Amino acid sequence: MWSRLDDLRRANAADIPAIMEIERQPGYDRLVGRWNEQEHHRNLSTPGYLYLVLDDANGRPQAFVALSGMGSSSGDVMINRFIVRDPGTGVGSALLARLIRLVFEGSPARRLMLRVATYNERAIHVYRQAGFREERLLPKGGRRPDGAQVDLMLMSLAWAD
Ligand SMILES: CC(C)(COP(=O)(O)OP(=O)(O)OC[C@H]1O[C@@H](n2cnc3c(N)ncnc32)[C@H](O)[C@@H]1OP(=O)(O)O)[C@@H](O)C(=O)NCCC(=O)NCCS
């Protein structure tokens, strides 16, 4: 597992098609947001955004993480995307543990935050296991690609010095 996580790397523009494919896995429209190609290009060149992909044994991205707020004076970093291509195989939990270390030990970040659909029980379980706590309900805080509004939970994990 950990050797596979060595393949976590910063993404670049050439990864955008694979990232968009991961975002658009069947059924993911109700679980996670998606950006179009132009938005991905813009994010990649926006200060504070960090795109990471985890490659599989064939060098193909199998997970995508987008962070924003890196280097912010508040110390708050937002996980905007956290998606694996093949869920339920342990990759997400291991990747999240690695991500937390990377952010807190490799940057001045003091708090990681994310928003998750209240019915996304698998993701909430994984976040809780990693130490994230529910902070605040955001009623109708998100909108799915089909236009339906979704209640979101704001979760956070603070750096314990
Ligand atoms: C959320 C996500 C990143 C987690 O990664 P993953 O590789 O699937 O997670 P893992 O296999 O490491 O762990 C899944 C855990 O959830 C548990 N689980 C599975 N289905 C569950 C459910 N319906 N309710 C509660 N827990 C559930 C598993 O038992 C496992 O727990 P354990 O480690 O205590 O045994 C991944 O499922 C995913 O990409 N989902 C679609 C996109 C998404 O929802 N992203 C998050 C948006 S905020």
mmCIF file of C-alpha atoms and ligand atoms in Angstrom:
data_model
loop_
_atom_site.group_PDB
_atom_site.id
_atom_site.type_symbol
_atom_site.label_atom_id
_atom_site.label_comp_id
_atom_site.label_asym_id
_atom_site.label_seq_id
_atom_site.Cartn_x
_atom_site.Cartn_y
_atom_site.Cartn_z
ATOM 1 C CA MET A 1 0.000 0.000 0.000
ATOM 2 C CA TRP A 2 2.639 2.521 1.045
ATOM 3 C CA SER A 3 4.846 1.798 -1.933
ATOM 4 C CA ARG A 4 1.854 2.619 -4.135
ATOM 5 C CA LEU A 5 1.494 5.909 -2.309
ATOM 6 C CA ASP A 6 5.017 6.802 -3.363
ATOM 7 C CA ASP A 7 3.405 7.487 -6.709
ATOM 8 C CA LEU A 8 1.586 10.539 -5.327
ATOM 9 C CA ARG A 9 2.766 13.502 -7.362
ATOM 10 C CA ARG A 10 1.886 17.034 -8.354
ATOM 11 C CA ALA A 11 -0.440 17.001 -11.375
ATOM 12 C CA ASN A 12 0.061 19.023 -14.530
ATOM 13 C CA ALA A 13 -2.061 20.055 -17.504
ATOM 14 C CA ALA A 14 -1.458 16.726 -19.250
ATOM 15 C CA ASP A 15 -3.299 14.993 -16.369
ATOM 16 C CA ILE A 16 -6.527 16.963 -16.841
ATOM 17 C CA PRO A 17 -8.286 14.382 -19.080
ATOM 18 C CA ALA A 18 -7.572 11.605 -16.553
ATOM 19 C CA ILE A 19 -8.644 13.855 -13.669
ATOM 20 C CA MET A 20 -11.911 14.685 -15.444
ATOM 21 C CA GLU A 21 -12.502 10.980 -16.016
ATOM 22 C CA ILE A 22 -12.019 10.284 -12.295
ATOM 23 C CA GLU A 23 -14.428 13.102 -11.405
ATOM 24 C CA ARG A 24 -17.013 11.656 -13.806
ATOM 25 C CA GLN A 25 -17.064 8.028 -12.654
ATOM 26 C CA PRO A 26 -20.579 6.571 -12.819
ATOM 27 C CA GLY A 27 -22.539 7.615 -9.732
ATOM 28 C CA TYR A 28 -20.024 10.242 -8.621
ATOM 29 C CA ASP A 29 -22.259 13.101 -9.768
ATOM 30 C CA ARG A 30 -24.174 12.850 -6.475
ATOM 31 C CA LEU A 31 -21.033 12.531 -4.340
ATOM 32 C CA VAL A 32 -18.498 15.042 -5.559
ATOM 33 C CA GLY A 33 -18.180 18.219 -7.597
ATOM 34 C CA ARG A 34 -16.655 18.358 -11.046
ATOM 35 C CA TRP A 35 -14.875 21.061 -12.987
ATOM 36 C CA ASN A 36 -14.728 21.501 -16.744
ATOM 37 C CA GLU A 37 -11.453 21.623 -18.649
ATOM 38 C CA GLN A 38 -11.192 25.410 -18.579
ATOM 39 C CA GLU A 39 -11.779 25.478 -14.818
ATOM 40 C CA HIS A 40 -9.065 22.869 -14.269
ATOM 41 C CA HIS A 41 -6.583 24.879 -16.337
ATOM 42 C CA ARG A 42 -7.461 28.005 -14.372
ATOM 43 C CA ASN A 43 -7.091 26.240 -11.030
ATOM 44 C CA LEU A 44 -3.708 24.829 -12.020
ATOM 45 C CA SER A 45 -2.381 28.340 -12.560
ATOM 46 C CA THR A 46 -4.078 29.879 -9.507
ATOM 47 C CA PRO A 47 -1.762 30.554 -6.545
ATOM 48 C CA GLY A 48 -2.704 28.468 -3.526
ATOM 49 C CA TYR A 49 -4.137 25.601 -5.552
ATOM 50 C CA LEU A 50 -2.353 22.273 -5.403
ATOM 51 C CA TYR A 51 -3.383 19.382 -7.633
ATOM 52 C CA LEU A 52 -2.117 15.927 -6.745
ATOM 53 C CA VAL A 53 -2.638 12.601 -8.469
ATOM 54 C CA LEU A 54 -1.786 9.117 -7.309
ATOM 55 C CA ASP A 55 -0.610 6.899 -10.161
ATOM 56 C CA ASP A 56 -1.387 3.185 -10.362
ATOM 57 C CA ALA A 57 1.172 0.541 -11.307
ATOM 58 C CA ASN A 58 0.720 1.448 -14.977
ATOM 59 C CA GLY A 59 1.384 5.137 -14.363
ATOM 60 C CA ARG A 60 -2.279 6.020 -14.788
ATOM 61 C CA PRO A 61 -3.878 8.373 -12.242
ATOM 62 C CA GLN A 62 -6.106 6.414 -9.858
ATOM 63 C CA ALA A 63 -6.888 9.222 -7.404
ATOM 64 C CA PHE A 64 -7.140 12.992 -7.545
ATOM 65 C CA VAL A 65 -6.827 15.570 -4.772
ATOM 66 C CA ALA A 66 -7.303 19.321 -5.190
ATOM 67 C CA LEU A 67 -6.324 21.661 -2.383
ATOM 68 C CA SER A 68 -6.751 25.421 -2.184
ATOM 69 C CA GLY A 69 -5.471 27.962 0.298
ATOM 70 C CA MET A 70 -1.966 26.526 0.369
ATOM 71 C CA GLY A 71 0.294 29.130 1.950
ATOM 72 C CA SER A 72 -2.631 31.283 3.091
ATOM 73 C CA SER A 73 -2.009 33.574 6.042
ATOM 74 C CA SER A 74 -4.990 32.054 7.893
ATOM 75 C CA GLY A 75 -3.357 28.616 7.803
ATOM 76 C CA ASP A 76 -6.605 27.142 6.481
ATOM 77 C CA VAL A 77 -6.331 24.735 3.576
ATOM 78 C CA MET A 78 -9.449 23.452 1.821
ATOM 79 C CA ILE A 79 -9.695 19.995 0.304
ATOM 80 C CA ASN A 80 -11.796 20.779 -2.777
ATOM 81 C CA ARG A 81 -11.599 17.323 -4.328
ATOM 82 C CA PHE A 82 -10.744 13.950 -2.861
ATOM 83 C CA ILE A 83 -11.615 11.174 -5.279
ATOM 84 C CA VAL A 84 -10.406 7.668 -6.007
ATOM 85 C CA ARG A 85 -11.227 5.837 -9.235
ATOM 86 C CA ASP A 86 -11.916 2.445 -7.612
ATOM 87 C CA PRO A 87 -13.502 2.994 -4.210
ATOM 88 C CA GLY A 88 -13.501 0.564 -1.320
ATOM 89 C CA THR A 89 -9.992 -0.845 -1.695
ATOM 90 C CA GLY A 90 -8.295 1.131 1.078
ATOM 91 C CA VAL A 91 -6.620 3.629 -1.223
ATOM 92 C CA GLY A 92 -8.657 6.603 0.019
ATOM 93 C CA SER A 93 -7.878 6.065 3.720
ATOM 94 C CA ALA A 94 -4.178 5.561 3.092
ATOM 95 C CA LEU A 95 -4.045 8.525 0.740
ATOM 96 C CA LEU A 96 -5.793 10.780 3.257
ATOM 97 C CA ALA A 97 -3.297 9.872 6.000
ATOM 98 C CA ARG A 98 -0.473 10.656 3.612
ATOM 99 C CA LEU A 99 -2.105 13.910 2.541
ATOM 100 C CA ILE A 100 -2.545 15.102 6.128
ATOM 101 C CA ARG A 101 1.157 14.538 6.840
ATOM 102 C CA LEU A 102 2.150 16.207 3.604
ATOM 103 C CA VAL A 103 0.074 19.324 4.296
ATOM 104 C CA PHE A 104 0.853 19.756 7.993
ATOM 105 C CA GLU A 105 4.518 18.787 7.848
ATOM 106 C CA GLY A 106 5.324 20.305 4.483
ATOM 107 C CA SER A 107 3.527 23.648 4.695
ATOM 108 C CA PRO A 108 2.498 26.272 7.279
ATOM 109 C CA ALA A 109 -1.113 24.992 7.204
ATOM 110 C CA ARG A 110 -2.794 24.731 10.590
ATOM 111 C CA ARG A 111 -6.248 23.492 9.611
ATOM 112 C CA LEU A 112 -7.596 21.253 6.871
ATOM 113 C CA MET A 113 -11.214 21.758 5.891
ATOM 114 C CA LEU A 114 -13.633 20.106 3.499
ATOM 115 C CA ARG A 115 -17.293 19.994 2.572
ATOM 116 C CA VAL A 116 -19.076 16.701 2.077
ATOM 117 C CA ALA A 117 -22.664 15.804 1.144
ATOM 118 C CA THR A 118 -24.439 14.758 4.337
ATOM 119 C CA TYR A 119 -25.517 11.454 2.736
ATOM 120 C CA ASN A 120 -21.971 10.558 1.571
ATOM 121 C CA GLU A 121 -21.532 8.132 4.464
ATOM 122 C CA ARG A 122 -18.485 6.359 3.075
ATOM 123 C CA ALA A 123 -16.548 9.597 2.705
ATOM 124 C CA ILE A 124 -17.669 10.862 6.127
ATOM 125 C CA HIS A 125 -16.530 7.584 7.671
ATOM 126 C CA VAL A 126 -13.100 7.911 6.049
ATOM 127 C CA TYR A 127 -12.754 11.542 7.160
ATOM 128 C CA ARG A 128 -13.807 10.738 10.740
ATOM 129 C CA GLN A 129 -11.353 7.847 10.881
ATOM 130 C CA ALA A 130 -8.612 10.296 9.896
ATOM 131 C CA GLY A 131 -9.593 12.647 12.733
ATOM 132 C CA PHE A 132 -11.841 15.136 10.941
ATOM 133 C CA ARG A 133 -14.763 16.426 12.972
ATOM 134 C CA GLU A 134 -18.114 17.841 11.867
ATOM 135 C CA GLU A 135 -18.065 21.614 12.294
ATOM 136 C CA ARG A 136 -21.180 22.980 10.728
ATOM 137 C CA LEU A 137 -24.117 21.980 8.557
ATOM 138 C CA LEU A 138 -24.415 23.987 5.342
ATOM 139 C CA PRO A 139 -28.066 23.511 4.294
ATOM 140 C CA LYS A 140 -28.359 23.404 0.492
ATOM 141 C CA GLY A 141 -24.665 24.315 0.399
ATOM 142 C CA GLY A 142 -23.974 22.414 -2.813
ATOM 143 C CA ARG A 143 -25.493 21.828 -6.202
ATOM 144 C CA ARG A 144 -25.227 18.613 -8.203
ATOM 145 C CA PRO A 145 -24.647 18.627 -11.969
ATOM 146 C CA ASP A 146 -28.385 17.962 -12.443
ATOM 147 C CA GLY A 147 -29.150 21.153 -10.510
ATOM 148 C CA ALA A 148 -30.396 19.474 -7.315
ATOM 149 C CA GLN A 149 -29.346 21.226 -4.128
ATOM 150 C CA VAL A 150 -27.500 19.211 -1.523
ATOM 151 C CA ASP A 151 -26.942 19.700 2.213
ATOM 152 C CA LEU A 152 -23.238 19.757 3.004
ATOM 153 C CA MET A 153 -21.287 19.174 6.202
ATOM 154 C CA LEU A 154 -18.223 21.297 6.844
ATOM 155 C CA MET A 155 -15.554 19.122 8.463
ATOM 156 C CA SER A 156 -12.153 20.126 9.753
ATOM 157 C CA LEU A 157 -8.955 18.784 11.195
ATOM 158 C CA ALA A 158 -6.680 21.061 13.195
ATOM 159 C CA TRP A 159 -2.951 20.599 13.504
ATOM 160 C CA ALA A 160 -2.086 19.458 17.010
ATOM 161 C CA ASP A 161 1.322 20.917 17.876
HETATM 162 C C1 LIG B 1 -14.543 8.830 -0.398
HETATM 163 C C2 LIG B 1 -13.394 8.060 -1.013
HETATM 164 C C3 LIG B 1 -12.288 8.992 -1.440
HETATM 165 C C4 LIG B 1 -12.839 7.086 0.035
HETATM 166 O O1 LIG B 1 -11.812 6.331 -0.541
HETATM 167 P P1 LIG B 1 -11.932 4.704 -0.552
HETATM 168 O O2 LIG B 1 -10.686 4.208 -1.185
HETATM 169 O O3 LIG B 1 -13.221 4.310 -1.177
HETATM 170 O O4 LIG B 1 -11.955 4.406 1.002
HETATM 171 P P2 LIG B 1 -11.379 3.143 1.754
HETATM 172 O O5 LIG B 1 -11.580 1.927 0.919
HETATM 173 O O6 LIG B 1 -9.991 3.440 2.200
HETATM 174 O O7 LIG B 1 -12.261 3.106 3.069
HETATM 175 C C5 LIG B 1 -13.648 3.048 2.992
HETATM 176 C C6 LIG B 1 -14.187 2.955 4.397
HETATM 177 O O8 LIG B 1 -15.565 3.338 4.359
HETATM 178 C C7 LIG B 1 -16.349 2.268 4.869
HETATM 179 N N1 LIG B 1 -17.609 2.327 4.145
HETATM 180 C C8 LIG B 1 -17.905 1.857 2.922
HETATM 181 N N2 LIG B 1 -19.181 2.138 2.609
HETATM 182 C C9 LIG B 1 -19.696 2.813 3.675
HETATM 183 C C10 LIG B 1 -20.951 3.384 3.967
HETATM 184 N N3 LIG B 1 -21.962 3.313 3.090
HETATM 185 N N4 LIG B 1 -21.128 4.005 5.156
HETATM 186 C C11 LIG B 1 -20.123 4.090 6.058
HETATM 187 N N5 LIG B 1 -18.887 3.555 5.827
HETATM 188 C C12 LIG B 1 -18.678 2.932 4.656
HETATM 189 C C13 LIG B 1 -15.531 1.027 4.631
HETATM 190 O O9 LIG B 1 -15.919 -0.015 5.491
HETATM 191 C C14 LIG B 1 -14.138 1.554 4.963
HETATM 192 O O10 LIG B 1 -14.022 1.697 6.357
HETATM 193 P P3 LIG B 1 -12.867 0.959 7.210
HETATM 194 O O11 LIG B 1 -11.577 1.509 6.706
HETATM 195 O O12 LIG B 1 -13.165 1.387 8.622
HETATM 196 O O13 LIG B 1 -13.032 -0.502 6.949
HETATM 197 C C15 LIG B 1 -13.867 7.223 -2.260
HETATM 198 O O14 LIG B 1 -14.855 6.295 -1.850
HETATM 199 C C16 LIG B 1 -14.415 8.089 -3.387
HETATM 200 O O15 LIG B 1 -13.653 8.584 -4.200
HETATM 201 N N6 LIG B 1 -15.753 8.232 -3.430
HETATM 202 C C17 LIG B 1 -16.422 8.968 -4.509
HETATM 203 C C18 LIG B 1 -16.064 10.437 -4.477
HETATM 204 C C19 LIG B 1 -16.289 11.025 -3.101
HETATM 205 O O16 LIG B 1 -17.282 10.767 -2.455
HETATM 206 N N7 LIG B 1 -15.320 11.844 -2.676
HETATM 207 C C20 LIG B 1 -15.422 12.561 -1.438
HETATM 208 C C21 LIG B 1 -16.169 13.818 -1.686
HETATM 209 S S1 LIG B 1 -16.206 14.879 -0.238
#
